[in-house]
Structures are given as C-alpha cells and as structure tokens.
PDB file of C-alpha atoms in Angstrom:
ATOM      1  CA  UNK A   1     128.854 109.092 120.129  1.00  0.00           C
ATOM      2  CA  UNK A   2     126.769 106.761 122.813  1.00  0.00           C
ATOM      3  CA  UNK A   3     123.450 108.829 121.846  1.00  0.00           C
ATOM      4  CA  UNK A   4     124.132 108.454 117.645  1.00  0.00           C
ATOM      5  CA  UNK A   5     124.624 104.666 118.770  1.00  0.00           C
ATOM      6  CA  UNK A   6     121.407 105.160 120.819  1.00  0.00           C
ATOM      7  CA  UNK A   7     119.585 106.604 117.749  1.00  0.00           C
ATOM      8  CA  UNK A   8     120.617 104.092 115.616  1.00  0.00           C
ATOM      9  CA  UNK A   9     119.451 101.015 118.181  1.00  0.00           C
ATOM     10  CA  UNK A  10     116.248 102.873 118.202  1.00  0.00           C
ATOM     11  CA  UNK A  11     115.564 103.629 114.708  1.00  0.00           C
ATOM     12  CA  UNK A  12     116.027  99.712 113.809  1.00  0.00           C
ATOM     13  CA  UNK A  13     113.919  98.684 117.060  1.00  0.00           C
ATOM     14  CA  UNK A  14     111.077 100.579 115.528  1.00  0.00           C
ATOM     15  CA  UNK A  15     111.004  99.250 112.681  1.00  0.00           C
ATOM     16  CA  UNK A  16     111.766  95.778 113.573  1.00  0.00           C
ATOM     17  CA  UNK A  17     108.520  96.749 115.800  1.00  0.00           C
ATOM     18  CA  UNK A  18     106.651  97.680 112.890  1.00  0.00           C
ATOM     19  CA  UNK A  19     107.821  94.530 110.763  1.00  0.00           C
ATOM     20  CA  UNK A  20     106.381  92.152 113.554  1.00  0.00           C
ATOM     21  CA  UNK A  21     103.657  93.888 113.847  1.00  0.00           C
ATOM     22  CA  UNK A  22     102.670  94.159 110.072  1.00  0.00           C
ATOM     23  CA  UNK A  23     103.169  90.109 109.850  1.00  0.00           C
ATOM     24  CA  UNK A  24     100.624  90.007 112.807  1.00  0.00           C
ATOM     25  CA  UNK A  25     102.867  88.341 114.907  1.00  0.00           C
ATOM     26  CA  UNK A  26     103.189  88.401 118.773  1.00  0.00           C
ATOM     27  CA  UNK A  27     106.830  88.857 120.415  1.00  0.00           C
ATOM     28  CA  UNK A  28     106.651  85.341 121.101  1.00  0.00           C
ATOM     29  CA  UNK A  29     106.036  84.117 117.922  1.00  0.00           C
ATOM     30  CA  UNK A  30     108.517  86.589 115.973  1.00  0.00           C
ATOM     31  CA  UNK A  31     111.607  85.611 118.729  1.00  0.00           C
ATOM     32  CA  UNK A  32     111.054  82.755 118.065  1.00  0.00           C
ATOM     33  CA  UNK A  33     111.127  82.444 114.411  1.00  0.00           C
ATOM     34  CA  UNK A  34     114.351  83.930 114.297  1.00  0.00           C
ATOM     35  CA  UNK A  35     115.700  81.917 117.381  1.00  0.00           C
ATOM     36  CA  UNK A  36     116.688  84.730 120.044  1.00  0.00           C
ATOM     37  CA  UNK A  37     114.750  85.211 123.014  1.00  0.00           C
ATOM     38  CA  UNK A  38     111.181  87.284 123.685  1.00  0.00           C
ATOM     39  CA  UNK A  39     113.322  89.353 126.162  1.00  0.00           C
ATOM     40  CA  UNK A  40     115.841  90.526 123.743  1.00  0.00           C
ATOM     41  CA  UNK A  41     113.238  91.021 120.871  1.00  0.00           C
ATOM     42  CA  UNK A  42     111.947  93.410 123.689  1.00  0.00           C
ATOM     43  CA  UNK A  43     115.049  95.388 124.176  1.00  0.00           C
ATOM     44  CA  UNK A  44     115.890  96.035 120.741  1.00  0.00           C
ATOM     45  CA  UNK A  45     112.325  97.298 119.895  1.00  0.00           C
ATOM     46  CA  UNK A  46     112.482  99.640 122.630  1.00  0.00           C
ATOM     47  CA  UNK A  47     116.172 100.664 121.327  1.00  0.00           C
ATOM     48  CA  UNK A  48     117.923  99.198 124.220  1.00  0.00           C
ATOM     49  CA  UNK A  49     119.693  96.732 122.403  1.00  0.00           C
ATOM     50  CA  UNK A  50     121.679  96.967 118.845  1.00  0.00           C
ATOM     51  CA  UNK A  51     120.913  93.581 116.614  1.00  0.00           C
ATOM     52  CA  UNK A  52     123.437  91.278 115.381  1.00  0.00           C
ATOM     53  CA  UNK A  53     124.433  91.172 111.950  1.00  0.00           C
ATOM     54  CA  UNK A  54     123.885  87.967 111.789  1.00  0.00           C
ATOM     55  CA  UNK A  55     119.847  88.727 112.891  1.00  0.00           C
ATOM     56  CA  UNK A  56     119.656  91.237 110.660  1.00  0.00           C
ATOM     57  CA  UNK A  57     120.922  88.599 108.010  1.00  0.00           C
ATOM     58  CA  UNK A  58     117.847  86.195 109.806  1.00  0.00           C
ATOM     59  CA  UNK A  59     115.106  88.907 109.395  1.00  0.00           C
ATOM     60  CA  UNK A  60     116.213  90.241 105.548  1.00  0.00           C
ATOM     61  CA  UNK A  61     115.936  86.217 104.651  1.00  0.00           C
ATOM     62  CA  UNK A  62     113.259  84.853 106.540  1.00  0.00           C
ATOM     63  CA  UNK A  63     111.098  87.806 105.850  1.00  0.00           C
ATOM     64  CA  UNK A  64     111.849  89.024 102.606  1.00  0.00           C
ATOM     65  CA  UNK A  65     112.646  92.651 103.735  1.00  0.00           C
ATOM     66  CA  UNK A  66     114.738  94.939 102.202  1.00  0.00           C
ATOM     67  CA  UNK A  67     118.281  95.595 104.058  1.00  0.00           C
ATOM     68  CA  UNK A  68     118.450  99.324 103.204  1.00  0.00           C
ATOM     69  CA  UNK A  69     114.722 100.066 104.833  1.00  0.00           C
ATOM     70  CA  UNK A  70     115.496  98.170 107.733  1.00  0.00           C
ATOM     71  CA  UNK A  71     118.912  99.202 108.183  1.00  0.00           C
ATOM     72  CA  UNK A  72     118.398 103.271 107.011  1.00  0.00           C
ATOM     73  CA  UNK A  73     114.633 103.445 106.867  1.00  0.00           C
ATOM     74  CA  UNK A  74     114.654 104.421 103.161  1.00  0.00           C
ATOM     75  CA  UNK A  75     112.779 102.439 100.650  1.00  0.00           C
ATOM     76  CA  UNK A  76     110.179 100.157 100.884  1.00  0.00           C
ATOM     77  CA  UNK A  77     109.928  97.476 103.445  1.00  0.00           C
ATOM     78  CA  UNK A  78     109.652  94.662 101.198  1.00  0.00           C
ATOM     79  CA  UNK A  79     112.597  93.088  99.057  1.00  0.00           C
ATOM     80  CA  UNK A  80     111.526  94.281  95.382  1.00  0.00           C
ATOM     81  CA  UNK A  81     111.890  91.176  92.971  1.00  0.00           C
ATOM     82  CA  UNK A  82     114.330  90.503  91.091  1.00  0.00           C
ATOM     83  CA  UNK A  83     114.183  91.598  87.255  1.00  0.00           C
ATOM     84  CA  UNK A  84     113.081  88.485  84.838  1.00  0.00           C
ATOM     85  CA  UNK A  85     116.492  87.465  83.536  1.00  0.00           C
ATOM     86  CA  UNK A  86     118.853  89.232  85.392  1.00  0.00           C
ATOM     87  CA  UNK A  87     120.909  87.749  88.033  1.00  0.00           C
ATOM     88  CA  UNK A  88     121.826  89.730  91.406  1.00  0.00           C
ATOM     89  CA  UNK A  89     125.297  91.236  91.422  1.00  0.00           C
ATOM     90  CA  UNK A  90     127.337  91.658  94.272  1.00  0.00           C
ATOM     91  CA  UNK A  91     127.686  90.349  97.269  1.00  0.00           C
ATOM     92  CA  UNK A  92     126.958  86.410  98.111  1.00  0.00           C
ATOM     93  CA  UNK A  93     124.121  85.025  96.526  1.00  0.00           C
ATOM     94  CA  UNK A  94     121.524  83.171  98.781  1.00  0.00           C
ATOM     95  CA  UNK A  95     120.481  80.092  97.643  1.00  0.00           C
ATOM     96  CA  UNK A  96     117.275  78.828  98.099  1.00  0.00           C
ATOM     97  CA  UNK A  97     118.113  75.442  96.675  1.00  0.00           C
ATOM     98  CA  UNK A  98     120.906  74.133  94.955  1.00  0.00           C
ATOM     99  CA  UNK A  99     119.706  73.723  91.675  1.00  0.00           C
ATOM    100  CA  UNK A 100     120.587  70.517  90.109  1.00  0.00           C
ATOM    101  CA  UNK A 101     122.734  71.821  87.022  1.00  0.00           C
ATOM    102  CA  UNK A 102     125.077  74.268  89.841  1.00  0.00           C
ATOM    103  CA  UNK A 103     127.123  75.828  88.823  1.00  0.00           C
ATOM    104  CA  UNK A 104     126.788  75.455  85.343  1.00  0.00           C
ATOM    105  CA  UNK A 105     123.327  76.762  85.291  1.00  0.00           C
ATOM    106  CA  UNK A 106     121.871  78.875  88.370  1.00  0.00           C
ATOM    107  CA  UNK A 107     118.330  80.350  87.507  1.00  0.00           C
ATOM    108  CA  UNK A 108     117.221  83.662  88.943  1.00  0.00           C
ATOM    109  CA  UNK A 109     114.532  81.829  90.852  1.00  0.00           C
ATOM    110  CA  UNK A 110     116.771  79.732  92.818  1.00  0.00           C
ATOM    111  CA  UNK A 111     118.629  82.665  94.498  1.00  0.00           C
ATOM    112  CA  UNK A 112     116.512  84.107  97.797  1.00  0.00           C
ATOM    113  CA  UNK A 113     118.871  87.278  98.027  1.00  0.00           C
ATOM    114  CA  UNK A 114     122.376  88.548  97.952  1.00  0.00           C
ATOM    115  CA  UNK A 115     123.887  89.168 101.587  1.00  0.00           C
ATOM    116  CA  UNK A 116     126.835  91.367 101.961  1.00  0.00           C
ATOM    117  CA  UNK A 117     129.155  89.549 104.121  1.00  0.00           C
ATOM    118  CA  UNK A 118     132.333  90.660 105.082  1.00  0.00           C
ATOM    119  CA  UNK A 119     135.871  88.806 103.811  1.00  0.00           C
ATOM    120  CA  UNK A 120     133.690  86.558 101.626  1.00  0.00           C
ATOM    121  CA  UNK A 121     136.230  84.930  98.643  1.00  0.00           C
ATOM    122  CA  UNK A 122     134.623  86.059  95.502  1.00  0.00           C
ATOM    123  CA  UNK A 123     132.601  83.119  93.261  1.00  0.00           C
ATOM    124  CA  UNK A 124     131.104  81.945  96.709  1.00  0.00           C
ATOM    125  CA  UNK A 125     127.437  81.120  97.548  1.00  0.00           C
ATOM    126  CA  UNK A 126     125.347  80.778 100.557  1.00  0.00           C
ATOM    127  CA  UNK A 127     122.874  78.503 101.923  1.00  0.00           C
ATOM    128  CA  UNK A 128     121.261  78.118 105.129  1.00  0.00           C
ATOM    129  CA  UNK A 129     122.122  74.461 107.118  1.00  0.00           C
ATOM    130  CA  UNK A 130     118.811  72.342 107.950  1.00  0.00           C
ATOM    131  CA  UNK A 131     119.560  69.623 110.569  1.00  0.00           C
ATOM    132  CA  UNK A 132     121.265  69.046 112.838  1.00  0.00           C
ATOM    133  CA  UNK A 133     124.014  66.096 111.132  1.00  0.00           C
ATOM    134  CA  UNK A 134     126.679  68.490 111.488  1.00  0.00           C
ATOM    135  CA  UNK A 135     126.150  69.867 115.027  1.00  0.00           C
ATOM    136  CA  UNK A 136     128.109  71.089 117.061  1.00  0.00           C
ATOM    137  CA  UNK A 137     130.340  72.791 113.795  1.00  0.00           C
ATOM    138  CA  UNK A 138     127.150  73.953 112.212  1.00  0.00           C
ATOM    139  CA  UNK A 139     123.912  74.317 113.565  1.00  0.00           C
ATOM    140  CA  UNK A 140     120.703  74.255 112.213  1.00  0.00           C
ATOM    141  CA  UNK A 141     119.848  77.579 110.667  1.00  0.00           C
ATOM    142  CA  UNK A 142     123.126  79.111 110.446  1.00  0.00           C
ATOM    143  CA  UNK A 143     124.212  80.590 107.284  1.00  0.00           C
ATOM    144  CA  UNK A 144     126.591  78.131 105.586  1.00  0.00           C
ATOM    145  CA  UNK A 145     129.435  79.887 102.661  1.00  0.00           C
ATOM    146  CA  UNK A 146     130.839  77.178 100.229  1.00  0.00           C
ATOM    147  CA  UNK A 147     133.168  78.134  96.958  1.00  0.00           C
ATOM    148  CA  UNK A 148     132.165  75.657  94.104  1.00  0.00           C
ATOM    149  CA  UNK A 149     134.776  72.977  93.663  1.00  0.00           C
ATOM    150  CA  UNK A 150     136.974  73.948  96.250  1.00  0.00           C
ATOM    151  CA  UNK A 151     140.083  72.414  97.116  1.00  0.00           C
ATOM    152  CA  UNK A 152     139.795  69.037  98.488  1.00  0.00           C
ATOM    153  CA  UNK A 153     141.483  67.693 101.840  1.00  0.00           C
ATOM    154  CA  UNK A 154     141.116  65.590 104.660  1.00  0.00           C
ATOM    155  CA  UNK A 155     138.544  66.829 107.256  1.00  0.00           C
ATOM    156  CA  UNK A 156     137.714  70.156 104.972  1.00  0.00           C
ATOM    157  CA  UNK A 157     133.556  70.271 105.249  1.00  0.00           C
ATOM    158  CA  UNK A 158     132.090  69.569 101.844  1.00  0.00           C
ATOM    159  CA  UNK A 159     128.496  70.327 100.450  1.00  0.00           C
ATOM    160  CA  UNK A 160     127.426  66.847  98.407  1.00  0.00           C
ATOM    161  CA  UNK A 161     124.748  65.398  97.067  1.00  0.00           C
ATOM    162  CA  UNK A 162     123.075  62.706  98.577  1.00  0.00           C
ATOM    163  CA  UNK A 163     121.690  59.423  97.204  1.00  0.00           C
ATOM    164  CA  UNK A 164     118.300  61.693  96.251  1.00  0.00           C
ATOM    165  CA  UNK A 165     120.146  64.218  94.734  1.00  0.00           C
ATOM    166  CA  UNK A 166     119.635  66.520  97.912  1.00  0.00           C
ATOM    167  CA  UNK A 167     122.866  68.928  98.778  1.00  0.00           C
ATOM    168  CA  UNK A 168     123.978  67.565 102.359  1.00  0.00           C
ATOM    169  CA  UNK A 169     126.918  68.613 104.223  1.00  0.00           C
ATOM    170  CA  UNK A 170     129.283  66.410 105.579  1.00  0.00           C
ATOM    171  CA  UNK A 171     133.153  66.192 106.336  1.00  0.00           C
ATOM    172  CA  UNK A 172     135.473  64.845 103.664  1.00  0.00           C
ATOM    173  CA  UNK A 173     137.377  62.137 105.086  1.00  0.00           C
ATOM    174  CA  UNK A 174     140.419  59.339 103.638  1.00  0.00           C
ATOM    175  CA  UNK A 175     140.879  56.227 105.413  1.00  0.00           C
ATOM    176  CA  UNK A 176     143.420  53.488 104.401  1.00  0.00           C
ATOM    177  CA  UNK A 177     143.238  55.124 100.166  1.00  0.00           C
ATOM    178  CA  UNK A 178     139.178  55.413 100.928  1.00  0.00           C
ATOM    179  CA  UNK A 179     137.163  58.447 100.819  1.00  0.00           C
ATOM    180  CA  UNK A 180     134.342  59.183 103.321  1.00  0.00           C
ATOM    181  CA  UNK A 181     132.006  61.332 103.885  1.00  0.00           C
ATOM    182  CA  UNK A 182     131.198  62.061 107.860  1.00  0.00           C
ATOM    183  CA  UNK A 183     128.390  64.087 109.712  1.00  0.00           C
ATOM    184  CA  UNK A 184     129.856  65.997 112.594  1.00  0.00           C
ATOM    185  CA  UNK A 185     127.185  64.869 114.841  1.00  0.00           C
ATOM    186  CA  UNK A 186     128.251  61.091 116.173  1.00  0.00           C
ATOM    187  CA  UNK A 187     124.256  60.302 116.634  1.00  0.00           C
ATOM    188  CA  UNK A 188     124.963  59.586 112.910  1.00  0.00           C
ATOM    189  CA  UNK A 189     127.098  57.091 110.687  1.00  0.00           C
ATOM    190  CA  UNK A 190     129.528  58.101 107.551  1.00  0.00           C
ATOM    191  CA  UNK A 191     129.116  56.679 104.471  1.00  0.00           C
ATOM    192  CA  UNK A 192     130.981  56.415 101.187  1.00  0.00           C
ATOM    193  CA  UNK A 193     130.378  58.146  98.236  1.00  0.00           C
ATOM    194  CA  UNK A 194     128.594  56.092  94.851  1.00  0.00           C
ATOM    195  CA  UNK A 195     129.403  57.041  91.363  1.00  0.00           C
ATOM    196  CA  UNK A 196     126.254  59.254  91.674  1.00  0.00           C
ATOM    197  CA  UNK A 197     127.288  61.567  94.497  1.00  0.00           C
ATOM    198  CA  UNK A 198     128.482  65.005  93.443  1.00  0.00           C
ATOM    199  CA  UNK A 199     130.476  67.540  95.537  1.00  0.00           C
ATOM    200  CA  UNK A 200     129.242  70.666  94.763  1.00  0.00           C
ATOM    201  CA  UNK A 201     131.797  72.818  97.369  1.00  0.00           C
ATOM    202  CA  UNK A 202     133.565  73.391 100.142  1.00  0.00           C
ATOM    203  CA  UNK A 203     132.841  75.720 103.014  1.00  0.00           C
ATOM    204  CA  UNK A 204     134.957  78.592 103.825  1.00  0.00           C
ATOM    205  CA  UNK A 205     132.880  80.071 106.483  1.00  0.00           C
ATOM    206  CA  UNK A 206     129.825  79.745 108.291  1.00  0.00           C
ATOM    207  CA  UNK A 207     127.914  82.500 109.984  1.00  0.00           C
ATOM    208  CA  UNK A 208     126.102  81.230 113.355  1.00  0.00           C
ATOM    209  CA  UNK A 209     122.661  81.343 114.489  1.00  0.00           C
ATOM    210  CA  UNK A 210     122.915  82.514 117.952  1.00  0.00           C
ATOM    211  CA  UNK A 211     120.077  82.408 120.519  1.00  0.00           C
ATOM    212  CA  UNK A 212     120.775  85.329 122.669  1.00  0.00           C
TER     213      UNK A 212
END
C-alpha cells in the first residue's frame, strides 16, 4: 500500500515538475505563486510529499491545467475551453467574477472552471477571496463557497456588493433593528447597507490557502 501511495506522490511530482518547468518558472517563483514553501515544492517533485487538495485546487485554477492530466496523467495538460454556449455541469462552478446580472444571467465566460469539492450543497458557486478584510476567517486566496440567496442571520458571512458594484464579503450583522455589514478584520470599519447594495449569497464553506 505505502509504495502505490509512493507511486502516486511521484507520478504527480513529475508532472507538477514538468508544469513549472513548461511555464519557465524557477522553484522559487512557482512556490510562491501558489503560497507553500520552495522546500515543499521540492519534496513533492521528487515524490516525497503527496499535495493537498486544496493545492491541487491552486494549480488547476491559477494555471489553467486540466485535473485529470495532473491527477492521472491522461489527457492534455491544458484545461480545453469550454464549448461556445454551453455551461459546465457538475461540480462547483468557479467564478471568475460575479457577473452583474448573478444569478439570473451567468455567461460561460465568467466561469474559470468547475472544482469538485466534496459535501458541496448543490446550486452553490465558488470564488476565490482577495484581501485581507475578512482575515483571520478567510484569508486572501482561499477558495470561498456561497449558495445564492441564502438564508439570512446574524453573524452568517455574506457576499455583497459594494458601493461600485464590486462583490465584497463581509459579516451580516443587526444592531438595535439595524443591519450591518462587518469585515472580520478590526483594521477595518462596518458600514450599512444603501438601497443599492445587493447580497448576492451566503457562504457555506471556505476552503483554506495553507502555506506549508
């Protein structure tokens, strides 16, 4: 059993080797991009370390590869495009942006990839956290699940839109009959909605960015 495990480790390390390598990049460079250290990029290429799920996730979005090749070794490297019209089916779709008619109207174009995430509620949709407003719940870069107009409640993490129309996430909060909306992270200050803010979601799970 250790040696299949062994195979395995090595079989990914190789071509996680041959990824980094193809993009031109130096050990340094690609740990870093993905947020784990040179050391452990080492290990795994040599096959004495298994990656995370969660990397795996990492490497399949940041560099458009294709799961099965880098998982298996069969099939191309690169993700193949998606067919003109038709939307990915299942799995969680990976938003690129949250396009500003959601979810009445997602375009193919706005959807990076579908991730296959275990215990995901179906009718969910991901989308990787930027900043750091929401620290130390979510962290920049990890991989954020939200269901579209999920059930409301005090202190349940919300994806809104901002005064720009931007999706932001921030903690749904009722004070004294009013409704705020509160970044983790005290560095910053809640604010209340306006008529124009929209919540798009809540978050039922987030999958962490872990430097190793």
């Amino acid at each position: 059993m250790h040696s299949e495990i062994s195979m395995v480790a090595t079989g990914i390390g190789r071509r996680i080797k041959a990824l980094r390598q193809a993009k031109g990049l130096t050990q340094k460079e690609f740990s870093d991009s993905l947020g784990i250290v040179q050391g452990f990029l080492s290990s795994i290429e040599r096959g004495k370390k298994s990656p995370s799920d969660t990397l795996l996730i990492a490497l399949c979005h940041y560099y458009g590869i294709n799961k099965e090749w880098l998982t298996t070794g069969r099939g191309e490297m690169v993700r193949l495009p998606e067919r003109a019209g038709g939307a990915p089916t299942g799995g969680t779709p990976l938003l690129k942006a949250v396009p500003a008619d959601f979810p009445t109207a997602i375009p193919p174009e706005a959807i990076q990839e579908v991730v296959a995430l275990p215990d995901v509620p179906p009718g969910c949709y991901a989308l990787v956290c930027y900043g750091d407003f929401m620290a130390p719940t979510i962290h920049d870069g990890d991989l954020v699940i939200f269901r579209p107009h999920g059930e409301l409640g005090h202190g349940v993490i919300v994806l809104v839109t901002n005064r720009w129309g931007e999706a932001i996430l921030r903690r749904y909060r009722v004070k004294e009959g009013e409704v705020y909306l509160s970044p983790d992270n005290a560095a910053y200050t809640p604010f209340r909605p306006d008529p124009e803010t929209r919540i798009l979601g809540t978050v039922v799970q987030v999958w962490r960015k872990v430097k190793l």
